[in-house]
Amino acid sequence: MEREDGWMRLNNKVVLITGAAGGQGRKEALLSAAEGGIVIATDVNVQALETLEAELLQVSDKGHMTMIHDISKEIDWQRIMSEIKERFGRIDVLINNAGIIGKVESYHNTTIEEFRRVMETNVWGTYLGMRTVVLAMKEQQSGSIINVSSIASMVGLGLSPYGASKGAVRSMTKSAAGDFAKYNVRVNAVLPGFIETEMIKDQLEQEQVHNWYMDKTPLRRIGSTDDVAPAVVFLASDESQFITGSEIVIDGGVTAI
């Protein structure tokens, strides 16, 4: 937030956030705007984007944009970046937030089509985002990319394709961090645990599942989007300018025991 001296973490940084229309992405978008960023929020949910656009304008009037965007399509990434460069001339932050959990099935019960659907969104979408955006960041010799992974990439939670896809995101983050460092572009990841969003809302409504989440979490509560967004904004800001290839686990202690 703005201090008395006017300093803000993302002051006038151009911030692209995918999957920004709901849940975790929405909170990241609103906090980025509150911290002085110029937000480009993308999603496939048109109605939710319209709501977010109005919310962003209430936070600040910096020319925020909302755009329809299928992250698994290269042509969509090219269109988004073309519009950003034409309007702002630069991009400072990419938050690869969009993702899907898919069906909760064991490997042998997961169909090839379902596995491919999760991979195309979570892995291919993240790859295309980094691949497209780094070209602009390379030109300006600066930038920060934050990929959203999950603790499902660290421990077996019965989320077969999802866990595999988020493991790939972690690996890509490490590789890209080493590759992009020569352009002064940082790449980091956040690994949320059990966070209350639309993605797991139906699960949390089941008492047995809710209690299981609670039992697994040493801090004895389900996480919220307010627990994740500040870490993302920190990695987007210059406060983390010597951090790359790192992971911030936000899970209430699940993976600590």
mmCIF file of C-alpha atoms in Angstrom:
data_model
loop_
_atom_site.group_PDB
_atom_site.id
_atom_site.type_symbol
_atom_site.label_atom_id
_atom_site.label_comp_id
_atom_site.label_asym_id
_atom_site.label_seq_id
_atom_site.Cartn_x
_atom_site.Cartn_y
_atom_site.Cartn_z
ATOM 1 C CA MET A 1 0.000 0.000 0.000
ATOM 2 C CA GLU A 2 1.050 3.630 -0.405
ATOM 3 C CA ARG A 3 3.245 5.059 2.326
ATOM 4 C CA GLU A 4 3.415 8.690 3.386
ATOM 5 C CA ASP A 5 6.351 9.238 1.031
ATOM 6 C CA GLY A 6 4.279 7.910 -1.906
ATOM 7 C CA TRP A 7 6.308 4.702 -2.331
ATOM 8 C CA MET A 8 4.401 1.678 -3.596
ATOM 9 C CA ARG A 9 5.719 -1.802 -4.321
ATOM 10 C CA LEU A 10 4.630 -1.922 -7.970
ATOM 11 C CA ASN A 11 4.586 1.777 -8.774
ATOM 12 C CA ASN A 12 3.632 2.070 -12.490
ATOM 13 C CA LYS A 13 4.850 -1.450 -13.309
ATOM 14 C CA VAL A 14 2.889 -3.104 -16.123
ATOM 15 C CA VAL A 15 1.587 -6.363 -14.658
ATOM 16 C CA LEU A 16 -0.006 -9.152 -16.725
ATOM 17 C CA ILE A 17 -2.013 -11.660 -14.677
ATOM 18 C CA THR A 18 -3.633 -14.724 -16.248
ATOM 19 C CA GLY A 19 -6.662 -16.396 -14.729
ATOM 20 C CA ALA A 20 -7.355 -13.085 -13.021
ATOM 21 C CA ALA A 21 -11.140 -13.079 -13.005
ATOM 22 C CA GLY A 22 -11.680 -15.108 -9.855
ATOM 23 C CA GLY A 23 -10.197 -16.555 -6.711
ATOM 24 C CA GLN A 24 -6.467 -16.203 -6.294
ATOM 25 C CA GLY A 25 -5.948 -14.297 -9.551
ATOM 26 C CA ARG A 26 -8.551 -11.692 -8.644
ATOM 27 C CA LYS A 27 -6.862 -11.010 -5.315
ATOM 28 C CA GLU A 28 -3.477 -10.728 -7.029
ATOM 29 C CA ALA A 29 -4.930 -8.267 -9.542
ATOM 30 C CA LEU A 30 -6.539 -6.064 -6.901
ATOM 31 C CA LEU A 31 -3.451 -6.055 -4.669
ATOM 32 C CA SER A 32 -1.201 -5.280 -7.640
ATOM 33 C CA ALA A 33 -3.401 -2.307 -8.471
ATOM 34 C CA ALA A 34 -3.408 -1.190 -4.833
ATOM 35 C CA GLU A 35 0.395 -1.317 -4.882
ATOM 36 C CA GLY A 36 0.527 1.063 -7.846
ATOM 37 C CA GLY A 37 0.685 -1.429 -10.711
ATOM 38 C CA ILE A 38 -0.975 -1.080 -14.107
ATOM 39 C CA VAL A 39 -2.893 -4.351 -14.349
ATOM 40 C CA ILE A 40 -3.693 -6.342 -17.469
ATOM 41 C CA ALA A 41 -6.071 -9.037 -16.252
ATOM 42 C CA THR A 42 -6.859 -11.935 -18.582
ATOM 43 C CA ASP A 43 -9.244 -14.871 -18.339
ATOM 44 C CA VAL A 44 -11.788 -16.882 -20.333
ATOM 45 C CA ASN A 45 -14.667 -15.819 -18.059
ATOM 46 C CA VAL A 46 -16.134 -12.729 -19.734
ATOM 47 C CA GLN A 47 -18.677 -11.853 -17.054
ATOM 48 C CA ALA A 48 -16.186 -12.186 -14.200
ATOM 49 C CA LEU A 49 -13.696 -10.018 -16.111
ATOM 50 C CA GLU A 50 -16.287 -7.260 -16.400
ATOM 51 C CA THR A 51 -16.804 -7.371 -12.641
ATOM 52 C CA LEU A 52 -13.052 -7.274 -12.034
ATOM 53 C CA GLU A 53 -12.635 -4.323 -14.387
ATOM 54 C CA ALA A 54 -15.063 -2.292 -12.291
ATOM 55 C CA GLU A 55 -13.278 -3.344 -9.099
ATOM 56 C CA LEU A 56 -9.890 -2.318 -10.481
ATOM 57 C CA LEU A 57 -11.200 1.124 -11.368
ATOM 58 C CA GLN A 58 -12.321 1.567 -7.771
ATOM 59 C CA VAL A 59 -8.767 0.856 -6.616
ATOM 60 C CA SER A 60 -6.989 3.180 -9.045
ATOM 61 C CA ASP A 61 -7.395 4.797 -12.439
ATOM 62 C CA LYS A 62 -4.215 3.792 -14.224
ATOM 63 C CA GLY A 63 -5.607 2.432 -17.453
ATOM 64 C CA HIS A 64 -6.029 -1.154 -16.308
ATOM 65 C CA MET A 65 -7.102 -3.604 -19.012
ATOM 66 C CA THR A 66 -9.116 -6.822 -19.040
ATOM 67 C CA MET A 67 -8.792 -9.221 -21.956
ATOM 68 C CA ILE A 68 -10.209 -12.576 -23.014
ATOM 69 C CA HIS A 69 -7.334 -15.040 -23.139
ATOM 70 C CA ASP A 70 -6.970 -18.800 -23.611
ATOM 71 C CA ILE A 71 -3.484 -19.428 -22.240
ATOM 72 C CA SER A 72 -3.131 -22.726 -24.124
ATOM 73 C CA LYS A 73 -3.277 -20.891 -27.490
ATOM 74 C CA GLU A 74 -0.081 -19.314 -28.840
ATOM 75 C CA ILE A 75 -2.062 -16.924 -31.030
ATOM 76 C CA ASP A 76 -3.800 -15.557 -27.944
ATOM 77 C CA TRP A 77 -0.466 -14.878 -26.223
ATOM 78 C CA GLN A 78 0.804 -13.072 -29.328
ATOM 79 C CA ARG A 79 -2.355 -10.955 -29.488
ATOM 80 C CA ILE A 80 -2.179 -10.049 -25.801
ATOM 81 C CA MET A 81 1.490 -9.058 -25.982
ATOM 82 C CA SER A 82 0.967 -7.058 -29.168
ATOM 83 C CA GLU A 83 -1.737 -4.984 -27.471
ATOM 84 C CA ILE A 84 0.319 -4.499 -24.308
ATOM 85 C CA LYS A 85 3.383 -3.326 -26.225
ATOM 86 C CA GLU A 86 1.301 -1.001 -28.405
ATOM 87 C CA ARG A 87 -0.419 0.590 -25.419
ATOM 88 C CA PHE A 88 2.299 0.604 -22.761
ATOM 89 C CA GLY A 89 5.529 -0.061 -24.645
ATOM 90 C CA ARG A 90 6.744 -2.523 -22.007
ATOM 91 C CA ILE A 91 5.808 -5.328 -19.637
ATOM 92 C CA ASP A 92 7.386 -5.574 -16.200
ATOM 93 C CA VAL A 93 5.648 -8.531 -14.573
ATOM 94 C CA LEU A 94 4.001 -11.763 -15.729
ATOM 95 C CA ILE A 95 1.997 -13.737 -13.174
ATOM 96 C CA ASN A 96 1.224 -17.147 -14.668
ATOM 97 C CA ASN A 97 -1.740 -17.786 -12.406
ATOM 98 C CA ALA A 98 -4.293 -19.496 -14.665
ATOM 99 C CA GLY A 99 -4.730 -23.223 -14.209
ATOM 100 C CA ILE A 100 -7.219 -26.040 -13.772
ATOM 101 C CA ILE A 101 -7.319 -28.904 -11.274
ATOM 102 C CA GLY A 102 -9.049 -31.431 -13.499
ATOM 103 C CA LYS A 103 -10.787 -34.554 -12.227
ATOM 104 C CA VAL A 104 -9.523 -36.044 -8.980
ATOM 105 C CA GLU A 105 -8.666 -39.569 -10.106
ATOM 106 C CA SER A 106 -5.822 -42.046 -9.751
ATOM 107 C CA TYR A 107 -3.442 -42.356 -12.689
ATOM 108 C CA HIS A 108 -4.976 -45.569 -14.013
ATOM 109 C CA ASN A 109 -8.478 -44.068 -13.892
ATOM 110 C CA THR A 110 -7.533 -40.774 -15.547
ATOM 111 C CA THR A 111 -8.352 -40.690 -19.250
ATOM 112 C CA ILE A 112 -5.726 -39.634 -21.752
ATOM 113 C CA GLU A 113 -8.000 -36.776 -22.830
ATOM 114 C CA GLU A 114 -8.311 -35.473 -19.256
ATOM 115 C CA PHE A 115 -4.570 -35.738 -18.618
ATOM 116 C CA ARG A 116 -3.866 -33.875 -21.843
ATOM 117 C CA ARG A 117 -6.412 -31.150 -20.988
ATOM 118 C CA VAL A 118 -4.737 -30.414 -17.642
ATOM 119 C CA MET A 119 -1.268 -30.459 -19.173
ATOM 120 C CA GLU A 120 -2.222 -28.172 -22.057
ATOM 121 C CA THR A 121 -3.549 -25.564 -19.650
ATOM 122 C CA ASN A 122 -1.134 -25.752 -16.729
ATOM 123 C CA VAL A 123 2.111 -26.697 -18.481
ATOM 124 C CA TRP A 124 1.710 -25.531 -22.063
ATOM 125 C CA GLY A 125 0.022 -22.307 -20.922
ATOM 126 C CA THR A 126 2.852 -21.488 -18.521
ATOM 127 C CA TYR A 127 5.488 -22.316 -21.127
ATOM 128 C CA LEU A 128 3.825 -20.155 -23.783
ATOM 129 C CA GLY A 129 3.548 -17.284 -21.318
ATOM 130 C CA MET A 130 7.228 -17.307 -20.429
ATOM 131 C CA ARG A 131 8.279 -17.883 -24.031
ATOM 132 C CA THR A 132 6.226 -14.966 -25.350
ATOM 133 C CA VAL A 133 6.773 -12.423 -22.597
ATOM 134 C CA VAL A 134 10.516 -12.921 -22.202
ATOM 135 C CA LEU A 135 11.081 -11.548 -25.716
ATOM 136 C CA ALA A 136 9.780 -8.151 -24.581
ATOM 137 C CA MET A 137 11.581 -8.361 -21.244
ATOM 138 C CA LYS A 138 14.809 -9.241 -23.054
ATOM 139 C CA GLU A 139 14.583 -6.017 -25.058
ATOM 140 C CA GLN A 140 14.111 -3.884 -21.950
ATOM 141 C CA GLN A 141 16.632 -5.939 -19.916
ATOM 142 C CA SER A 142 14.319 -6.306 -16.938
ATOM 143 C CA GLY A 143 11.300 -8.211 -15.705
ATOM 144 C CA SER A 144 9.842 -10.581 -13.164
ATOM 145 C CA ILE A 145 7.910 -13.775 -13.911
ATOM 146 C CA ILE A 146 5.968 -15.553 -11.177
ATOM 147 C CA ASN A 147 4.636 -19.036 -11.881
ATOM 148 C CA VAL A 148 1.919 -20.521 -9.693
ATOM 149 C CA SER A 149 2.693 -24.143 -8.844
ATOM 150 C CA SER A 150 1.276 -26.124 -5.905
ATOM 151 C CA ILE A 151 2.287 -28.339 -3.002
ATOM 152 C CA ALA A 152 0.653 -31.091 -5.072
ATOM 153 C CA SER A 153 3.995 -31.085 -6.914
ATOM 154 C CA MET A 154 5.793 -31.964 -3.663
ATOM 155 C CA VAL A 155 3.568 -34.561 -1.994
ATOM 156 C CA GLY A 156 1.061 -37.092 -3.265
ATOM 157 C CA LEU A 157 -2.446 -35.741 -2.733
ATOM 158 C CA GLY A 158 -4.313 -37.984 -5.151
ATOM 159 C CA LEU A 159 -4.314 -35.239 -7.782
ATOM 160 C CA SER A 160 -2.596 -37.170 -10.548
ATOM 161 C CA PRO A 161 -2.557 -34.926 -13.650
ATOM 162 C CA TYR A 162 -2.664 -31.734 -11.575
ATOM 163 C CA GLY A 163 0.318 -32.718 -9.428
ATOM 164 C CA ALA A 164 2.284 -33.773 -12.496
ATOM 165 C CA SER A 165 1.509 -30.505 -14.261
ATOM 166 C CA LYS A 166 2.539 -28.411 -11.262
ATOM 167 C CA GLY A 167 5.757 -30.419 -10.961
ATOM 168 C CA ALA A 168 6.506 -29.441 -14.525
ATOM 169 C CA VAL A 169 5.838 -25.783 -13.642
ATOM 170 C CA ARG A 170 8.419 -26.001 -10.840
ATOM 171 C CA SER A 171 10.993 -27.518 -13.192
ATOM 172 C CA MET A 172 10.342 -24.910 -15.885
ATOM 173 C CA THR A 173 10.702 -22.160 -13.292
ATOM 174 C CA LYS A 174 14.182 -23.355 -12.322
ATOM 175 C CA SER A 175 15.291 -23.780 -15.931
ATOM 176 C CA ALA A 176 13.915 -20.428 -17.060
ATOM 177 C CA ALA A 177 15.495 -18.642 -14.086
ATOM 178 C CA GLY A 178 18.930 -19.795 -15.198
ATOM 179 C CA ASP A 179 18.233 -19.084 -18.844
ATOM 180 C CA PHE A 180 16.685 -15.617 -18.420
ATOM 181 C CA ALA A 181 19.109 -14.271 -15.798
ATOM 182 C CA LYS A 182 21.392 -12.885 -18.508
ATOM 183 C CA TYR A 183 18.527 -10.583 -19.514
ATOM 184 C CA ASN A 184 18.005 -9.416 -15.920
ATOM 185 C CA VAL A 185 14.689 -11.290 -15.898
ATOM 186 C CA ARG A 186 13.823 -13.126 -12.685
ATOM 187 C CA VAL A 187 11.643 -16.252 -12.556
ATOM 188 C CA ASN A 188 10.190 -17.581 -9.310
ATOM 189 C CA ALA A 189 7.292 -19.728 -8.165
ATOM 190 C CA VAL A 190 4.734 -19.795 -5.387
ATOM 191 C CA LEU A 191 3.428 -23.142 -4.132
ATOM 192 C CA PRO A 192 0.078 -22.706 -2.381
ATOM 193 C CA GLY A 193 -1.403 -25.398 -0.190
ATOM 194 C CA PHE A 194 -5.080 -25.750 0.622
ATOM 195 C CA ILE A 195 -6.470 -22.356 -0.374
ATOM 196 C CA GLU A 196 -10.175 -21.575 -0.332
ATOM 197 C CA THR A 197 -11.053 -20.708 -3.927
ATOM 198 C CA GLU A 198 -13.739 -21.696 -6.420
ATOM 199 C CA MET A 199 -11.421 -24.505 -7.540
ATOM 200 C CA ILE A 200 -11.926 -26.491 -4.325
ATOM 201 C CA LYS A 201 -15.160 -24.906 -3.069
ATOM 202 C CA ASP A 202 -17.189 -28.066 -3.695
ATOM 203 C CA GLN A 203 -14.636 -30.160 -1.826
ATOM 204 C CA LEU A 204 -14.628 -27.854 1.194
ATOM 205 C CA GLU A 205 -18.401 -28.166 1.450
ATOM 206 C CA GLN A 206 -17.933 -31.871 2.219
ATOM 207 C CA GLU A 207 -17.343 -32.131 5.955
ATOM 208 C CA GLN A 208 -15.055 -35.155 5.674
ATOM 209 C CA VAL A 209 -12.824 -33.483 3.086
ATOM 210 C CA HIS A 210 -12.796 -30.176 4.977
ATOM 211 C CA ASN A 211 -11.720 -31.950 8.167
ATOM 212 C CA TRP A 212 -9.011 -33.818 6.262
ATOM 213 C CA TYR A 213 -7.578 -30.530 4.999
ATOM 214 C CA MET A 214 -7.654 -29.130 8.520
ATOM 215 C CA ASP A 215 -5.965 -32.200 10.008
ATOM 216 C CA LYS A 216 -3.167 -31.984 7.444
ATOM 217 C CA THR A 217 -2.472 -28.293 8.130
ATOM 218 C CA PRO A 218 -0.432 -27.530 11.287
ATOM 219 C CA LEU A 219 -1.765 -23.958 11.456
ATOM 220 C CA ARG A 220 -5.256 -25.486 11.705
ATOM 221 C CA ARG A 221 -7.047 -23.443 9.090
ATOM 222 C CA ILE A 222 -7.706 -23.383 5.381
ATOM 223 C CA GLY A 223 -5.646 -20.765 3.571
ATOM 224 C CA SER A 224 -7.168 -17.770 1.813
ATOM 225 C CA THR A 225 -6.229 -15.770 -1.250
ATOM 226 C CA ASP A 226 -5.038 -13.066 1.164
ATOM 227 C CA ASP A 227 -2.284 -15.478 2.213
ATOM 228 C CA VAL A 228 -0.990 -15.932 -1.339
ATOM 229 C CA ALA A 229 -1.299 -12.555 -3.074
ATOM 230 C CA PRO A 230 1.230 -10.668 -0.877
ATOM 231 C CA ALA A 231 3.929 -13.245 -1.674
ATOM 232 C CA VAL A 232 3.225 -12.884 -5.381
ATOM 233 C CA VAL A 233 3.413 -9.092 -5.204
ATOM 234 C CA PHE A 234 6.680 -9.337 -3.251
ATOM 235 C CA LEU A 235 8.217 -11.450 -6.030
ATOM 236 C CA ALA A 236 6.905 -8.984 -8.607
ATOM 237 C CA SER A 237 8.453 -6.012 -6.816
ATOM 238 C CA ASP A 238 12.008 -4.701 -6.720
ATOM 239 C CA GLU A 239 12.208 -5.806 -3.095
ATOM 240 C CA SER A 240 12.988 -9.289 -4.449
ATOM 241 C CA GLN A 241 15.482 -8.134 -7.080
ATOM 242 C CA PHE A 242 18.153 -10.660 -5.999
ATOM 243 C CA ILE A 243 15.745 -13.606 -5.878
ATOM 244 C CA THR A 244 15.388 -15.917 -8.870
ATOM 245 C CA GLY A 245 14.809 -19.632 -9.309
ATOM 246 C CA SER A 246 13.229 -19.729 -5.852
ATOM 247 C CA GLU A 247 9.983 -21.117 -4.475
ATOM 248 C CA ILE A 248 7.750 -19.760 -1.737
ATOM 249 C CA VAL A 249 5.637 -22.482 -0.146
ATOM 250 C CA ILE A 250 2.385 -21.104 1.293
ATOM 251 C CA ASP A 251 0.713 -24.068 2.937
ATOM 252 C CA GLY A 252 0.285 -23.494 6.657
ATOM 253 C CA GLY A 253 2.967 -26.089 7.351
ATOM 254 C CA VAL A 254 1.554 -29.045 5.399
ATOM 255 C CA THR A 255 4.880 -29.931 3.786
ATOM 256 C CA ALA A 256 6.913 -29.195 6.936
ATOM 257 C CA ILE A 257 5.867 -32.384 8.713
#
